[in-house]
Amino acid sequence: MHYRGVLDETGLKVPVVVSVTDLDFVAPPVIRLVDPGAGSAGQVPHILRSDGTFCYLDGKAIVLDRYKPAETIIQCLERADEVLRDAVRGRLDEDLVGEFGAYWADGTVLIDLPEAFEGDAKIQLLRFDRHSGREEILVSDGASSFLALHKRNGGRDPEGLLCPVIRVPALSFDPKQSWPPKNLAELNTWMTSAAPTAVGAIEKAFARSTGHRQWICLSAPNGRFFVSAEIAKAYRTPELLKNRRSHIGQTLRYIQGAVKISGYVGVPVDEAYVFSRNMGGMTNLAGKKILLIGCGTVGGFLAQQLAQSGAGTGAGKLTLVDNDKLKGANLGRHLLGSPYLDRNKADGCADFLREQLPYLDVTSIPRSIMNDTTVLRRQDLIIDATGEESLSIAINELAVTGRPAFPPVLFGWLEGNGAAAVAVMTGDPGLACFKCLKVELAGVPRFNLIRGDVQVETGRNLACGDAHFIPFPVSRAAVAAGLICDIALDWANGGGGHKWRSLTLDHNRAIQIKDSNPKRIDRCPACDNIE
């Protein structure tokens, strides 16, 4: 349904077309200005010049009522009225600064540079996907972590094009100017008022490089914006590009109209940004030496979550340990898929993480941790996600007898058939160690989550080489990994929160027990008589 009419009937009388294409109102009605410049001297915020579409409402922030279509459409029109009046009268000039990228970009450039970087950088075309011929434009100091990924995916050493990064004020533009700039003359005219320190930067960069194309980056408080300048084919002569290269800037001043300009918006992918973006005010795991024992069902997902939380970055290190190989029976609930069959799980997970996050310093130990326990003492945090009680008891013994020099140990596992996830942080001598949670091996756990009449189901399938397993859905493993990761993040942020936590995932099989900080037990065979 399409309706024609005017916005701001008593004032601007701006003609629009309102298109209601979604009667569920998941997406708001589309409002397009018939004349995008009506009522103003030119461009105003929230209007896309290409087709006059008016951005008046954030459909993800406001829920529209599908059961009241007439009132909903009126609500949208009133909101559009208000936004348009404020925009034309200059009340939303800051919005134009915030939206600058929408009016600038012909494409995007991935930025692997610190936010405060200024000076010479390099533009490179890199392959991130071995199965695709597509290349991404990336700017860095020439030694980006993504270069390793590029070469891993069959890419050759990429040519690096000079790209000076220049600090400029917040960028906007004069609606009376031709926009966006399409040649060097228009670019320099705009930069004279918007970014005076960058005027002439293209010409100087051409003189310092080779070829007929040149880049610069305008680093502003409202984003980092790239200029790609390309000399028209008719002027790409050896005389200009080689013999008179040192004076090319002077020549370009006379042929500014023959230098095509394209704009690109920068998208940060640097290590500091990627691993801080989702953390809010929390500290991530960067800079820590973390050892994860067990890269199975729970540990595989946990390895990925730890890495995405910054483990293995910022001079930190993530070490993965497992002595088992990935089998066909594991595919239904493991992080890794068929390309990793018959590979050691620790090696496979480390390889997978390097592919996903090339910044990581991640190593693997494809054998039992008990073969070399000295590595444990070199960590800031040890995580045991094996779910193997005998191994956990052995690690706990090393931790308790090694205090206070031994790092804290975080244990995590699933109870029953994934009926509950449990995690406990140990290391505080006044609180429970792992063995304090079940003093007698054949006894009742201190926190008995599983209901008394529930029997743990096991499976046996020798044909798959999987002699014994406990069935539970993959969702339970992912939840357990998340619980353990949360406690690791709390540790990195000062150790707040309860040390023992659980999540009940099947209320028919398990009961909910409040999180707590359980005290040590004197009769515990591990920590009894240990001061």
PDB file of N, CA and C in Angstrom, residues 364-426:
ATOM      1  N   SER A 364      48.846 -25.713  21.985  1.00  0.00           N
ATOM      2  CA  SER A 364      48.144 -26.942  22.384  1.00  0.00           C
ATOM      3  C   SER A 364      49.134 -27.966  22.903  1.00  0.00           C
ATOM      4  N   ILE A 365      48.656 -28.780  23.837  1.00  0.00           N
ATOM      5  CA  ILE A 365      49.420 -29.899  24.389  1.00  0.00           C
ATOM      6  C   ILE A 365      48.585 -31.155  24.136  1.00  0.00           C
ATOM      7  N   PRO A 366      48.959 -31.983  23.165  1.00  0.00           N
ATOM      8  CA  PRO A 366      48.123 -33.123  22.762  1.00  0.00           C
ATOM      9  C   PRO A 366      48.379 -34.382  23.587  1.00  0.00           C
ATOM     10  N   ARG A 367      48.449 -34.243  24.891  1.00  0.00           N
ATOM     11  CA  ARG A 367      48.683 -35.381  25.780  1.00  0.00           C
ATOM     12  C   ARG A 367      48.096 -35.048  27.153  1.00  0.00           C
ATOM     13  N   SER A 368      48.118 -36.015  28.047  1.00  0.00           N
ATOM     14  CA  SER A 368      47.578 -35.801  29.386  1.00  0.00           C
ATOM     15  C   SER A 368      48.403 -34.775  30.141  1.00  0.00           C
ATOM     16  N   ILE A 369      47.721 -33.927  30.869  1.00  0.00           N
ATOM     17  CA  ILE A 369      48.416 -32.915  31.669  1.00  0.00           C
ATOM     18  C   ILE A 369      49.271 -33.578  32.742  1.00  0.00           C
ATOM     19  N   MET A 370      48.944 -34.799  33.111  1.00  0.00           N
ATOM     20  CA  MET A 370      49.700 -35.491  34.163  1.00  0.00           C
ATOM     21  C   MET A 370      51.075 -35.940  33.678  1.00  0.00           C
ATOM     22  N   ASN A 371      51.318 -35.864  32.361  1.00  0.00           N
ATOM     23  CA  ASN A 371      52.635 -36.193  31.828  1.00  0.00           C
ATOM     24  C   ASN A 371      53.660 -35.108  32.134  1.00  0.00           C
ATOM     25  N   ASP A 372      53.186 -33.891  32.361  1.00  0.00           N
ATOM     26  CA  ASP A 372      54.086 -32.781  32.686  1.00  0.00           C
ATOM     27  C   ASP A 372      53.303 -31.748  33.481  1.00  0.00           C
ATOM     28  N   THR A 373      53.290 -31.915  34.774  1.00  0.00           N
ATOM     29  CA  THR A 373      52.504 -31.015  35.626  1.00  0.00           C
ATOM     30  C   THR A 373      53.222 -29.701  35.920  1.00  0.00           C
ATOM     31  N   THR A 374      54.486 -29.589  35.514  1.00  0.00           N
ATOM     32  CA  THR A 374      55.199 -28.330  35.788  1.00  0.00           C
ATOM     33  C   THR A 374      54.575 -27.160  35.053  1.00  0.00           C
ATOM     34  N   VAL A 375      53.900 -27.424  33.925  1.00  0.00           N
ATOM     35  CA  VAL A 375      53.276 -26.345  33.163  1.00  0.00           C
ATOM     36  C   VAL A 375      52.168 -25.667  33.966  1.00  0.00           C
ATOM     37  N   LEU A 376      51.586 -26.383  34.922  1.00  0.00           N
ATOM     38  CA  LEU A 376      50.483 -25.833  35.709  1.00  0.00           C
ATOM     39  C   LEU A 376      50.929 -24.608  36.517  1.00  0.00           C
ATOM     40  N   ARG A 377      52.117 -24.648  37.056  1.00  0.00           N
ATOM     41  CA  ARG A 377      52.591 -23.575  37.933  1.00  0.00           C
ATOM     42  C   ARG A 377      52.918 -22.285  37.168  1.00  0.00           C
ATOM     43  N   ARG A 378      53.004 -22.371  35.844  1.00  0.00           N
ATOM     44  CA  ARG A 378      53.366 -21.197  35.040  1.00  0.00           C
ATOM     45  C   ARG A 378      52.144 -20.414  34.569  1.00  0.00           C
ATOM     46  N   GLN A 379      50.981 -20.728  35.087  1.00  0.00           N
ATOM     47  CA  GLN A 379      49.734 -20.111  34.636  1.00  0.00           C
ATOM     48  C   GLN A 379      49.234 -19.067  35.632  1.00  0.00           C
ATOM     49  N   ASP A 380      48.334 -18.219  35.148  1.00  0.00           N
ATOM     50  CA  ASP A 380      47.586 -17.327  36.035  1.00  0.00           C
ATOM     51  C   ASP A 380      46.276 -17.971  36.477  1.00  0.00           C
ATOM     52  N   LEU A 381      45.717 -18.804  35.607  1.00  0.00           N
ATOM     53  CA  LEU A 381      44.461 -19.504  35.910  1.00  0.00           C
ATOM     54  C   LEU A 381      44.465 -20.847  35.200  1.00  0.00           C
ATOM     55  N   ILE A 382      44.040 -21.886  35.932  1.00  0.00           N
ATOM     56  CA  ILE A 382      43.880 -23.220  35.358  1.00  0.00           C
ATOM     57  C   ILE A 382      42.394 -23.548  35.344  1.00  0.00           C
ATOM     58  N   ILE A 383      41.917 -24.076  34.238  1.00  0.00           N
ATOM     59  CA  ILE A 383      40.518 -24.485  34.130  1.00  0.00           C
ATOM     60  C   ILE A 383      40.473 -25.963  33.777  1.00  0.00           C
ATOM     61  N   ASP A 384      39.753 -26.722  34.564  1.00  0.00           N
ATOM     62  CA  ASP A 384      39.560 -28.154  34.306  1.00  0.00           C
ATOM     63  C   ASP A 384      38.127 -28.361  33.831  1.00  0.00           C
ATOM     64  N   ALA A 385      37.982 -28.641  32.533  1.00  0.00           N
ATOM     65  CA  ALA A 385      36.656 -28.871  31.957  1.00  0.00           C
ATOM     66  C   ALA A 385      36.518 -30.302  31.462  1.00  0.00           C
ATOM     67  N   THR A 386      37.310 -31.210  32.039  1.00  0.00           N
ATOM     68  CA  THR A 386      37.268 -32.599  31.577  1.00  0.00           C
ATOM     69  C   THR A 386      36.021 -33.333  32.059  1.00  0.00           C
ATOM     70  N   GLY A 387      35.527 -32.956  33.235  1.00  0.00           N
ATOM     71  CA  GLY A 387      34.427 -33.710  33.821  1.00  0.00           C
ATOM     72  C   GLY A 387      34.860 -35.075  34.296  1.00  0.00           C
ATOM     73  N   GLU A 388      36.179 -35.330  34.344  1.00  0.00           N
ATOM     74  CA  GLU A 388      36.707 -36.617  34.804  1.00  0.00           C
ATOM     75  C   GLU A 388      37.109 -36.459  36.271  1.00  0.00           C
ATOM     76  N   GLU A 389      36.342 -37.057  37.151  1.00  0.00           N
ATOM     77  CA  GLU A 389      36.521 -36.824  38.585  1.00  0.00           C
ATOM     78  C   GLU A 389      37.903 -37.233  39.074  1.00  0.00           C
ATOM     79  N   SER A 390      38.441 -38.338  38.587  1.00  0.00           N
ATOM     80  CA  SER A 390      39.747 -38.795  39.064  1.00  0.00           C
ATOM     81  C   SER A 390      40.842 -37.808  38.665  1.00  0.00           C
ATOM     82  N   LEU A 391      40.781 -37.268  37.460  1.00  0.00           N
ATOM     83  CA  LEU A 391      41.771 -36.284  37.035  1.00  0.00           C
ATOM     84  C   LEU A 391      41.603 -34.988  37.823  1.00  0.00           C
ATOM     85  N   SER A 392      40.358 -34.581  38.062  1.00  0.00           N
ATOM     86  CA  SER A 392      40.101 -33.365  38.838  1.00  0.00           C
ATOM     87  C   SER A 392      40.651 -33.497  40.258  1.00  0.00           C
ATOM     88  N   ILE A 393      40.512 -34.674  40.857  1.00  0.00           N
ATOM     89  CA  ILE A 393      41.039 -34.899  42.211  1.00  0.00           C
ATOM     90  C   ILE A 393      42.562 -34.775  42.202  1.00  0.00           C
ATOM     91  N   ALA A 394      43.200 -35.305  41.157  1.00  0.00           N
ATOM     92  CA  ALA A 394      44.660 -35.249  41.065  1.00  0.00           C
ATOM     93  C   ALA A 394      45.142 -33.809  40.901  1.00  0.00           C
ATOM     94  N   ILE A 395      44.461 -33.039  40.063  1.00  0.00           N
ATOM     95  CA  ILE A 395      44.831 -31.631  39.878  1.00  0.00           C
ATOM     96  C   ILE A 395      44.592 -30.852  41.167  1.00  0.00           C
ATOM     97  N   ASN A 396      43.486 -31.148  41.825  1.00  0.00           N
ATOM     98  CA  ASN A 396      43.168 -30.489  43.088  1.00  0.00           C
ATOM     99  C   ASN A 396      44.252 -30.748  44.133  1.00  0.00           C
ATOM    100  N   GLU A 397      44.769 -31.983  44.186  1.00  0.00           N
ATOM    101  CA  GLU A 397      45.826 -32.322  45.138  1.00  0.00           C
ATOM    102  C   GLU A 397      47.085 -31.484  44.887  1.00  0.00           C
ATOM    103  N   LEU A 398      47.443 -31.339  43.611  1.00  0.00           N
ATOM    104  CA  LEU A 398      48.605 -30.517  43.272  1.00  0.00           C
ATOM    105  C   LEU A 398      48.381 -29.065  43.687  1.00  0.00           C
ATOM    106  N   ALA A 399      47.141 -28.585  43.482  1.00  0.00           N
ATOM    107  CA  ALA A 399      46.825 -27.194  43.807  1.00  0.00           C
ATOM    108  C   ALA A 399      46.882 -26.940  45.311  1.00  0.00           C
ATOM    109  N   VAL A 400      46.275 -27.833  46.081  1.00  0.00           N
ATOM    110  CA  VAL A 400      46.214 -27.640  47.541  1.00  0.00           C
ATOM    111  C   VAL A 400      47.607 -27.727  48.161  1.00  0.00           C
ATOM    112  N   THR A 401      48.382 -28.725  47.758  1.00  0.00           N
ATOM    113  CA  THR A 401      49.720 -28.891  48.352  1.00  0.00           C
ATOM    114  C   THR A 401      50.695 -27.841  47.833  1.00  0.00           C
ATOM    115  N   GLY A 402      50.371 -27.203  46.720  1.00  0.00           N
ATOM    116  CA  GLY A 402      51.258 -26.203  46.150  1.00  0.00           C
ATOM    117  C   GLY A 402      50.973 -24.783  46.594  1.00  0.00           C
ATOM    118  N   ARG A 403      49.963 -24.596  47.443  1.00  0.00           N
ATOM    119  CA  ARG A 403      49.653 -23.244  47.917  1.00  0.00           C
ATOM    120  C   ARG A 403      50.791 -22.675  48.761  1.00  0.00           C
ATOM    121  N   PRO A 404      51.008 -21.346  48.713  1.00  0.00           N
ATOM    122  CA  PRO A 404      50.232 -20.327  47.992  1.00  0.00           C
ATOM    123  C   PRO A 404      50.769 -20.031  46.597  1.00  0.00           C
ATOM    124  N   ALA A 405      51.810 -20.780  46.158  1.00  0.00           N
ATOM    125  CA  ALA A 405      52.440 -20.479  44.876  1.00  0.00           C
ATOM    126  C   ALA A 405      51.641 -21.016  43.688  1.00  0.00           C
ATOM    127  N   PHE A 406      50.692 -21.915  43.950  1.00  0.00           N
ATOM    128  CA  PHE A 406      49.935 -22.541  42.862  1.00  0.00           C
ATOM    129  C   PHE A 406      48.802 -21.626  42.419  1.00  0.00           C
ATOM    130  N   PRO A 407      48.542 -21.516  41.113  1.00  0.00           N
ATOM    131  CA  PRO A 407      47.451 -20.646  40.640  1.00  0.00           C
ATOM    132  C   PRO A 407      46.077 -21.203  41.003  1.00  0.00           C
ATOM    133  N   PRO A 408      45.042 -20.355  40.986  1.00  0.00           N
ATOM    134  CA  PRO A 408      43.682 -20.848  41.250  1.00  0.00           C
ATOM    135  C   PRO A 408      43.245 -21.822  40.170  1.00  0.00           C
ATOM    136  N   VAL A 409      42.374 -22.754  40.552  1.00  0.00           N
ATOM    137  CA  VAL A 409      41.855 -23.756  39.616  1.00  0.00           C
ATOM    138  C   VAL A 409      40.340 -23.631  39.570  1.00  0.00           C
ATOM    139  N   LEU A 410      39.822 -23.526  38.371  1.00  0.00           N
ATOM    140  CA  LEU A 410      38.370 -23.444  38.137  1.00  0.00           C
ATOM    141  C   LEU A 410      37.918 -24.771  37.542  1.00  0.00           C
ATOM    142  N   PHE A 411      37.055 -25.453  38.255  1.00  0.00           N
ATOM    143  CA  PHE A 411      36.521 -26.736  37.791  1.00  0.00           C
ATOM    144  C   PHE A 411      35.103 -26.518  37.253  1.00  0.00           C
ATOM    145  N   GLY A 412      34.772 -27.194  36.150  1.00  0.00           N
ATOM    146  CA  GLY A 412      33.421 -27.101  35.609  1.00  0.00           C
ATOM    147  C   GLY A 412      33.003 -28.420  34.990  1.00  0.00           C
ATOM    148  N   TRP A 413      31.715 -28.777  35.151  1.00  0.00           N
ATOM    149  CA  TRP A 413      31.248 -30.059  34.626  1.00  0.00           C
ATOM    150  C   TRP A 413      29.725 -30.065  34.536  1.00  0.00           C
ATOM    151  N   LEU A 414      29.197 -31.104  33.930  1.00  0.00           N
ATOM    152  CA  LEU A 414      27.757 -31.331  33.849  1.00  0.00           C
ATOM    153  C   LEU A 414      27.382 -32.484  34.771  1.00  0.00           C
ATOM    154  N   GLU A 415      26.279 -32.323  35.484  1.00  0.00           N
ATOM    155  CA  GLU A 415      25.762 -33.382  36.351  1.00  0.00           C
ATOM    156  C   GLU A 415      24.736 -34.214  35.587  1.00  0.00           C
ATOM    157  N   GLY A 416      24.766 -35.527  35.855  1.00  0.00           N
ATOM    158  CA  GLY A 416      23.783 -36.408  35.249  1.00  0.00           C
ATOM    159  C   GLY A 416      23.852 -36.333  33.735  1.00  0.00           C
ATOM    160  N   ASN A 417      22.721 -36.438  33.094  1.00  0.00           N
ATOM    161  CA  ASN A 417      22.641 -36.336  31.639  1.00  0.00           C
ATOM    162  C   ASN A 417      22.449 -34.886  31.225  1.00  0.00           C
ATOM    163  N   GLY A 418      23.356 -34.043  31.724  1.00  0.00           N
ATOM    164  CA  GLY A 418      23.241 -32.625  31.408  1.00  0.00           C
ATOM    165  C   GLY A 418      22.104 -31.961  32.136  1.00  0.00           C
ATOM    166  N   ALA A 419      21.676 -32.542  33.255  1.00  0.00           N
ATOM    167  CA  ALA A 419      20.549 -31.979  33.997  1.00  0.00           C
ATOM    168  C   ALA A 419      20.930 -30.688  34.691  1.00  0.00           C
ATOM    169  N   ALA A 420      22.203 -30.509  35.007  1.00  0.00           N
ATOM    170  CA  ALA A 420      22.669 -29.292  35.670  1.00  0.00           C
ATOM    171  C   ALA A 420      24.124 -29.056  35.307  1.00  0.00           C
ATOM    172  N   ALA A 421      24.470 -27.796  35.216  1.00  0.00           N
ATOM    173  CA  ALA A 421      25.866 -27.395  35.005  1.00  0.00           C
ATOM    174  C   ALA A 421      26.406 -26.859  36.314  1.00  0.00           C
ATOM    175  N   VAL A 422      27.661 -27.189  36.612  1.00  0.00           N
ATOM    176  CA  VAL A 422      28.270 -26.793  37.883  1.00  0.00           C
ATOM    177  C   VAL A 422      29.667 -26.247  37.614  1.00  0.00           C
ATOM    178  N   ALA A 423      30.053 -25.224  38.364  1.00  0.00           N
ATOM    179  CA  ALA A 423      31.419 -24.703  38.301  1.00  0.00           C
ATOM    180  C   ALA A 423      31.813 -24.194  39.671  1.00  0.00           C
ATOM    181  N   VAL A 424      33.086 -24.382  40.009  1.00  0.00           N
ATOM    182  CA  VAL A 424      33.581 -23.918  41.296  1.00  0.00           C
ATOM    183  C   VAL A 424      35.008 -23.394  41.127  1.00  0.00           C
ATOM    184  N   MET A 425      35.265 -22.203  41.669  1.00  0.00           N
ATOM    185  CA  MET A 425      36.594 -21.613  41.669  1.00  0.00           C
ATOM    186  C   MET A 425      37.270 -21.936  42.993  1.00  0.00           C
ATOM    187  N   THR A 426      38.449 -22.523  42.936  1.00  0.00           N
ATOM    188  CA  THR A 426      39.181 -22.885  44.152  1.00  0.00           C
ATOM    189  C   THR A 426      40.501 -22.114  44.217  1.00  0.00           C
TER     190      THR A 426
END
